[in-house]
């Protein structure tokens, strides 16, 4: 299918390019593949070497049904890193799962083998192929590198014949017509390459791999890009925080200080990004210029946060090196899983007791926590069994992947169980505070009745306060809803206080704010904590809006603490804002979970999935499942969820992304650390 004319035309074109293309090295944007398997844009192969490489790749396809394309350029650009460049070429040329692309930049001495995760080669086989071709690349034997890749690929696919078959014939039967066609075709190809290269040089730099710069992006696309960046970066930071916790427990604070610093800086960038998103989401209208400026800044901050983490990712992996101490790590995680398993039934019993006291809506953030914790532990058990099997087979790398996933799942199980006790304490405290606030409101009502009320505003506030007091008392009896009662009481308390403050002196106002501030601060802290627990353990389903509300709630709570001593009134306003935003975060997160393909709640448990659905729900394997296209990693928003229910059968691939291998958990680092780290320099 790929012989005869194709081979002759490719070889003729290569010879012509070698003859006329002795120009200075040029950076090359992602290219369009030609009719053959070899595109020598750098002019590094002679005609005989190109012929031999082409024949070997044709034989590879005949023997295995797998295609391998090879592209040689001077330097990679738009994007400049080898992985993104190779994956972009594969995507733009429509390569399928059984089609691989070897990209080599001869001047910058970079290379990368782009592979679809759904293809016939496993990730370790792809890595082995890359290792097999490096000696030939280092020796600048580029046709030899292509042949070595084909031989290694044949061996990996079970075809050990390796050697190419007979050279394609038919060259002498075409005579003058064939020669003329080859020459004309070669001239046309050279002209096309010349025009394409000039266009590539003139093209503007993109805003990211395969993306236009933000100033050329429509506003709605810029909004989507910013929201996607927020979700991806928030997930990267949450995963990095958890991984850092494991490392600190294992190696101590001194050994992990640099990672703590990098994570803190990334968190600062993300907090600023969330603050900008909150400004975009509030009720105040924004100009087109503000919308574009703030969304562009969000993208910039998220990219910087990911870069901060990525710069330390390799060093962090070197520190942990789970594959080197896999037996010890396996034993440690097995013990941790046993401890976590012992907390599930007590949490279930505690939840049952809370159910007898409180209304369902008061317990919504922990209603399925024991089931979710059991799900995570089931997933951890399956991963630990795989790790044990891998160690028995001498595969420490595979064991490390399973241990890392189990470690993350166990930590989430512990968090889910602990959240039940935490909410129990918070509900009891809210009930106590609501009772105290009722007493204070009654005093406010009495005080308001004693004040002059020329326009009747105080009388209306008193009526509203009495109605809310009656409602709150009902919410504190039977199936209690103390958080709702407290929120309603605080609302009317704000109203009546605003009126009473008009007739009180400044000292009295500050004193009143201090009295109320402690209660509101406690409640705000409880609400923020409940939102954080709910979102973190279900981050696989939660989008940017809920995360933004939670981040801004935390920032308001910090500001409240800072102002507590110097300006209690402003501190009170910030604490109340934090409480309201946390409540909005919970509501938005619940909506996201409910929209998660019908898989929220108890439906995530069981089903013979080995806990995998729960792991996805908790974001443990989020980067692999939600990745779309051929990027090296990252979430890309929640758009990848559409095919989740129908495409998770074996949990073995993402269904078309060019990231490699099995579903695996996240590690320390930004969104860019979530793909395979392959290729390199030669």
PDB file of C-alpha atoms in Angstrom, residues 481-640:
ATOM      1  CA  UNK A 481     -30.954  22.283  61.472  1.00  0.00           C
ATOM      2  CA  UNK A 482     -28.664  24.425  63.624  1.00  0.00           C
ATOM      3  CA  UNK A 483     -26.596  25.836  60.763  1.00  0.00           C
ATOM      4  CA  UNK A 484     -29.714  27.053  58.951  1.00  0.00           C
ATOM      5  CA  UNK A 485     -31.091  28.454  62.211  1.00  0.00           C
ATOM      6  CA  UNK A 486     -27.857  30.297  62.884  1.00  0.00           C
ATOM      7  CA  UNK A 487     -27.726  31.762  59.390  1.00  0.00           C
ATOM      8  CA  UNK A 488     -31.300  33.052  59.622  1.00  0.00           C
ATOM      9  CA  UNK A 489     -30.692  34.549  63.056  1.00  0.00           C
ATOM     10  CA  UNK A 490     -27.515  36.249  61.887  1.00  0.00           C
ATOM     11  CA  UNK A 491     -29.385  37.818  58.961  1.00  0.00           C
ATOM     12  CA  UNK A 492     -32.066  39.469  61.124  1.00  0.00           C
ATOM     13  CA  UNK A 493     -29.474  40.290  63.744  1.00  0.00           C
ATOM     14  CA  UNK A 494     -27.567  42.256  61.105  1.00  0.00           C
ATOM     15  CA  UNK A 495     -30.720  44.154  60.189  1.00  0.00           C
ATOM     16  CA  UNK A 496     -31.727  45.107  63.679  1.00  0.00           C
ATOM     17  CA  UNK A 497     -28.142  45.889  64.639  1.00  0.00           C
ATOM     18  CA  UNK A 498     -27.832  48.243  61.687  1.00  0.00           C
ATOM     19  CA  UNK A 499     -30.732  50.251  63.001  1.00  0.00           C
ATOM     20  CA  UNK A 500     -29.681  50.166  66.621  1.00  0.00           C
ATOM     21  CA  UNK A 501     -26.149  51.249  65.684  1.00  0.00           C
ATOM     22  CA  UNK A 502     -27.586  54.517  64.413  1.00  0.00           C
ATOM     23  CA  UNK A 503     -28.375  55.545  68.014  1.00  0.00           C
ATOM     24  CA  UNK A 504     -25.408  54.025  69.783  1.00  0.00           C
ATOM     25  CA  UNK A 505     -22.083  55.640  70.234  1.00  0.00           C
ATOM     26  CA  UNK A 506     -18.924  54.327  68.578  1.00  0.00           C
ATOM     27  CA  UNK A 507     -17.652  52.549  71.671  1.00  0.00           C
ATOM     28  CA  UNK A 508     -20.883  50.623  72.081  1.00  0.00           C
ATOM     29  CA  UNK A 509     -20.850  49.604  68.413  1.00  0.00           C
ATOM     30  CA  UNK A 510     -17.332  48.209  68.660  1.00  0.00           C
ATOM     31  CA  UNK A 511     -18.208  46.301  71.822  1.00  0.00           C
ATOM     32  CA  UNK A 512     -21.258  44.769  70.177  1.00  0.00           C
ATOM     33  CA  UNK A 513     -19.213  43.747  67.134  1.00  0.00           C
ATOM     34  CA  UNK A 514     -16.642  42.067  69.375  1.00  0.00           C
ATOM     35  CA  UNK A 515     -19.349  40.137  71.170  1.00  0.00           C
ATOM     36  CA  UNK A 516     -20.870  38.910  67.941  1.00  0.00           C
ATOM     37  CA  UNK A 517     -17.565  38.433  66.119  1.00  0.00           C
ATOM     38  CA  UNK A 518     -16.420  35.423  68.132  1.00  0.00           C
ATOM     39  CA  UNK A 519     -19.629  33.550  67.342  1.00  0.00           C
ATOM     40  CA  UNK A 520     -19.608  34.459  63.656  1.00  0.00           C
ATOM     41  CA  UNK A 521     -15.909  33.612  63.332  1.00  0.00           C
ATOM     42  CA  UNK A 522     -16.548  30.182  64.818  1.00  0.00           C
ATOM     43  CA  UNK A 523     -19.469  29.571  62.512  1.00  0.00           C
ATOM     44  CA  UNK A 524     -17.586  30.851  59.451  1.00  0.00           C
ATOM     45  CA  UNK A 525     -14.644  28.610  60.258  1.00  0.00           C
ATOM     46  CA  UNK A 526     -16.951  25.601  60.589  1.00  0.00           C
ATOM     47  CA  UNK A 527     -18.680  26.385  57.289  1.00  0.00           C
ATOM     48  CA  UNK A 528     -15.385  26.847  55.433  1.00  0.00           C
ATOM     49  CA  UNK A 529     -14.031  23.636  56.907  1.00  0.00           C
ATOM     50  CA  UNK A 530     -17.130  21.687  55.895  1.00  0.00           C
ATOM     51  CA  UNK A 531     -16.887  23.051  52.344  1.00  0.00           C
ATOM     52  CA  UNK A 532     -13.180  22.219  52.133  1.00  0.00           C
ATOM     53  CA  UNK A 533     -13.742  18.644  53.341  1.00  0.00           C
ATOM     54  CA  UNK A 534     -16.626  18.131  50.912  1.00  0.00           C
ATOM     55  CA  UNK A 535     -14.833  19.551  47.852  1.00  0.00           C
ATOM     56  CA  UNK A 536     -11.426  17.995  48.487  1.00  0.00           C
ATOM     57  CA  UNK A 537     -12.806  14.467  48.815  1.00  0.00           C
ATOM     58  CA  UNK A 538     -14.957  14.903  45.691  1.00  0.00           C
ATOM     59  CA  UNK A 539     -12.722  17.134  43.604  1.00  0.00           C
ATOM     60  CA  UNK A 540     -13.014  14.844  40.623  1.00  0.00           C
ATOM     61  CA  UNK A 541     -16.529  16.221  40.088  1.00  0.00           C
ATOM     62  CA  UNK A 542     -16.219  19.811  41.328  1.00  0.00           C
ATOM     63  CA  UNK A 543     -15.679  22.703  38.926  1.00  0.00           C
ATOM     64  CA  UNK A 544     -14.254  26.202  39.122  1.00  0.00           C
ATOM     65  CA  UNK A 545     -17.250  28.023  40.621  1.00  0.00           C
ATOM     66  CA  UNK A 546     -17.341  26.045  43.870  1.00  0.00           C
ATOM     67  CA  UNK A 547     -13.563  26.188  44.186  1.00  0.00           C
ATOM     68  CA  UNK A 548     -13.599  29.954  43.629  1.00  0.00           C
ATOM     69  CA  UNK A 549     -16.228  30.497  46.332  1.00  0.00           C
ATOM     70  CA  UNK A 550     -14.257  28.331  48.744  1.00  0.00           C
ATOM     71  CA  UNK A 551     -10.975  30.077  48.033  1.00  0.00           C
ATOM     72  CA  UNK A 552     -12.547  33.505  48.503  1.00  0.00           C
ATOM     73  CA  UNK A 553     -14.278  32.325  51.698  1.00  0.00           C
ATOM     74  CA  UNK A 554     -10.908  31.285  53.085  1.00  0.00           C
ATOM     75  CA  UNK A 555      -9.388  34.629  52.122  1.00  0.00           C
ATOM     76  CA  UNK A 556     -12.243  36.518  53.829  1.00  0.00           C
ATOM     77  CA  UNK A 557     -11.759  34.436  56.956  1.00  0.00           C
ATOM     78  CA  UNK A 558      -8.069  35.311  57.016  1.00  0.00           C
ATOM     79  CA  UNK A 559      -8.886  39.005  56.628  1.00  0.00           C
ATOM     80  CA  UNK A 560     -11.389  38.728  59.461  1.00  0.00           C
ATOM     81  CA  UNK A 561      -8.714  37.328  61.743  1.00  0.00           C
ATOM     82  CA  UNK A 562      -6.302  40.093  60.768  1.00  0.00           C
ATOM     83  CA  UNK A 563      -8.898  42.795  61.545  1.00  0.00           C
ATOM     84  CA  UNK A 564     -10.283  41.179  64.702  1.00  0.00           C
ATOM     85  CA  UNK A 565      -8.306  43.327  67.117  1.00  0.00           C
ATOM     86  CA  UNK A 566      -8.036  46.586  65.193  1.00  0.00           C
ATOM     87  CA  UNK A 567     -11.434  46.835  63.451  1.00  0.00           C
ATOM     88  CA  UNK A 568     -14.020  44.393  64.829  1.00  0.00           C
ATOM     89  CA  UNK A 569     -16.804  45.750  62.633  1.00  0.00           C
ATOM     90  CA  UNK A 570     -14.869  45.131  59.415  1.00  0.00           C
ATOM     91  CA  UNK A 571     -13.729  41.780  60.791  1.00  0.00           C
ATOM     92  CA  UNK A 572     -17.368  40.877  61.429  1.00  0.00           C
ATOM     93  CA  UNK A 573     -18.307  41.781  57.856  1.00  0.00           C
ATOM     94  CA  UNK A 574     -15.464  39.650  56.495  1.00  0.00           C
ATOM     95  CA  UNK A 575     -16.404  36.696  58.703  1.00  0.00           C
ATOM     96  CA  UNK A 576     -20.028  36.903  57.595  1.00  0.00           C
ATOM     97  CA  UNK A 577     -18.899  37.077  53.973  1.00  0.00           C
ATOM     98  CA  UNK A 578     -16.709  34.000  54.491  1.00  0.00           C
ATOM     99  CA  UNK A 579     -19.659  32.092  55.894  1.00  0.00           C
ATOM    100  CA  UNK A 580     -21.933  33.057  53.010  1.00  0.00           C
ATOM    101  CA  UNK A 581     -19.312  32.193  50.375  1.00  0.00           C
ATOM    102  CA  UNK A 582     -18.611  28.823  51.985  1.00  0.00           C
ATOM    103  CA  UNK A 583     -22.336  28.036  51.914  1.00  0.00           C
ATOM    104  CA  UNK A 584     -22.402  28.986  48.219  1.00  0.00           C
ATOM    105  CA  UNK A 585     -19.350  26.773  47.621  1.00  0.00           C
ATOM    106  CA  UNK A 586     -21.118  23.796  49.190  1.00  0.00           C
ATOM    107  CA  UNK A 587     -24.245  24.403  47.132  1.00  0.00           C
ATOM    108  CA  UNK A 588     -22.287  24.768  43.897  1.00  0.00           C
ATOM    109  CA  UNK A 589     -20.188  21.684  44.670  1.00  0.00           C
ATOM    110  CA  UNK A 590     -23.344  19.677  45.382  1.00  0.00           C
ATOM    111  CA  UNK A 591     -24.720  20.760  42.016  1.00  0.00           C
ATOM    112  CA  UNK A 592     -21.489  19.645  40.307  1.00  0.00           C
ATOM    113  CA  UNK A 593     -21.573  16.311  42.104  1.00  0.00           C
ATOM    114  CA  UNK A 594     -25.209  15.822  41.129  1.00  0.00           C
ATOM    115  CA  UNK A 595     -24.328  16.515  37.499  1.00  0.00           C
ATOM    116  CA  UNK A 596     -21.447  14.036  37.569  1.00  0.00           C
ATOM    117  CA  UNK A 597     -23.115  11.551  35.246  1.00  0.00           C
ATOM    118  CA  UNK A 598     -25.465  10.242  37.928  1.00  0.00           C
ATOM    119  CA  UNK A 599     -22.494   8.810  39.809  1.00  0.00           C
ATOM    120  CA  UNK A 600     -22.631  10.930  42.961  1.00  0.00           C
ATOM    121  CA  UNK A 601     -23.535   9.746  46.424  1.00  0.00           C
ATOM    122  CA  UNK A 602     -23.910   6.115  47.261  1.00  0.00           C
ATOM    123  CA  UNK A 603     -23.975   5.217  43.585  1.00  0.00           C
ATOM    124  CA  UNK A 604     -20.210   5.592  43.551  1.00  0.00           C
ATOM    125  CA  UNK A 605     -19.715   2.605  45.829  1.00  0.00           C
ATOM    126  CA  UNK A 606     -19.431  -1.053  45.027  1.00  0.00           C
ATOM    127  CA  UNK A 607     -20.328  -2.294  41.596  1.00  0.00           C
ATOM    128  CA  UNK A 608     -17.273  -4.515  41.341  1.00  0.00           C
ATOM    129  CA  UNK A 609     -15.131  -1.618  40.222  1.00  0.00           C
ATOM    130  CA  UNK A 610     -12.463  -2.165  42.834  1.00  0.00           C
ATOM    131  CA  UNK A 611     -13.207   1.339  44.095  1.00  0.00           C
ATOM    132  CA  UNK A 612     -12.038   2.906  40.831  1.00  0.00           C
ATOM    133  CA  UNK A 613     -15.160   5.069  40.405  1.00  0.00           C
ATOM    134  CA  UNK A 614     -14.640   6.382  43.900  1.00  0.00           C
ATOM    135  CA  UNK A 615     -11.016   7.099  43.096  1.00  0.00           C
ATOM    136  CA  UNK A 616     -12.125   9.103  40.063  1.00  0.00           C
ATOM    137  CA  UNK A 617     -14.760  10.856  42.161  1.00  0.00           C
ATOM    138  CA  UNK A 618     -12.105  11.813  44.704  1.00  0.00           C
ATOM    139  CA  UNK A 619      -9.684  13.068  42.057  1.00  0.00           C
ATOM    140  CA  UNK A 620      -7.076  10.358  42.743  1.00  0.00           C
ATOM    141  CA  UNK A 621      -6.911   9.379  39.068  1.00  0.00           C
ATOM    142  CA  UNK A 622      -8.468  12.599  37.820  1.00  0.00           C
ATOM    143  CA  UNK A 623      -5.596  13.663  35.572  1.00  0.00           C
ATOM    144  CA  UNK A 624      -5.678  10.514  33.493  1.00  0.00           C
ATOM    145  CA  UNK A 625      -9.427  10.136  33.143  1.00  0.00           C
ATOM    146  CA  UNK A 626     -10.396  13.696  32.406  1.00  0.00           C
ATOM    147  CA  UNK A 627      -7.502  14.479  30.042  1.00  0.00           C
ATOM    148  CA  UNK A 628      -8.613  15.248  26.504  1.00  0.00           C
ATOM    149  CA  UNK A 629      -6.763  15.446  23.214  1.00  0.00           C
ATOM    150  CA  UNK A 630      -3.013  14.925  23.000  1.00  0.00           C
ATOM    151  CA  UNK A 631      -1.750  17.244  25.700  1.00  0.00           C
ATOM    152  CA  UNK A 632       0.736  16.002  28.258  1.00  0.00           C
ATOM    153  CA  UNK A 633      -1.748  16.237  31.077  1.00  0.00           C
ATOM    154  CA  UNK A 634      -4.117  18.481  32.920  1.00  0.00           C
ATOM    155  CA  UNK A 635      -7.813  18.577  33.293  1.00  0.00           C
ATOM    156  CA  UNK A 636      -9.056  20.824  30.580  1.00  0.00           C
ATOM    157  CA  UNK A 637     -12.083  21.578  32.712  1.00  0.00           C
ATOM    158  CA  UNK A 638     -14.823  18.996  33.215  1.00  0.00           C
ATOM    159  CA  UNK A 639     -15.390  18.498  29.524  1.00  0.00           C
ATOM    160  CA  UNK A 640     -13.865  15.044  29.590  1.00  0.00           C
TER     161      UNK A 640
END
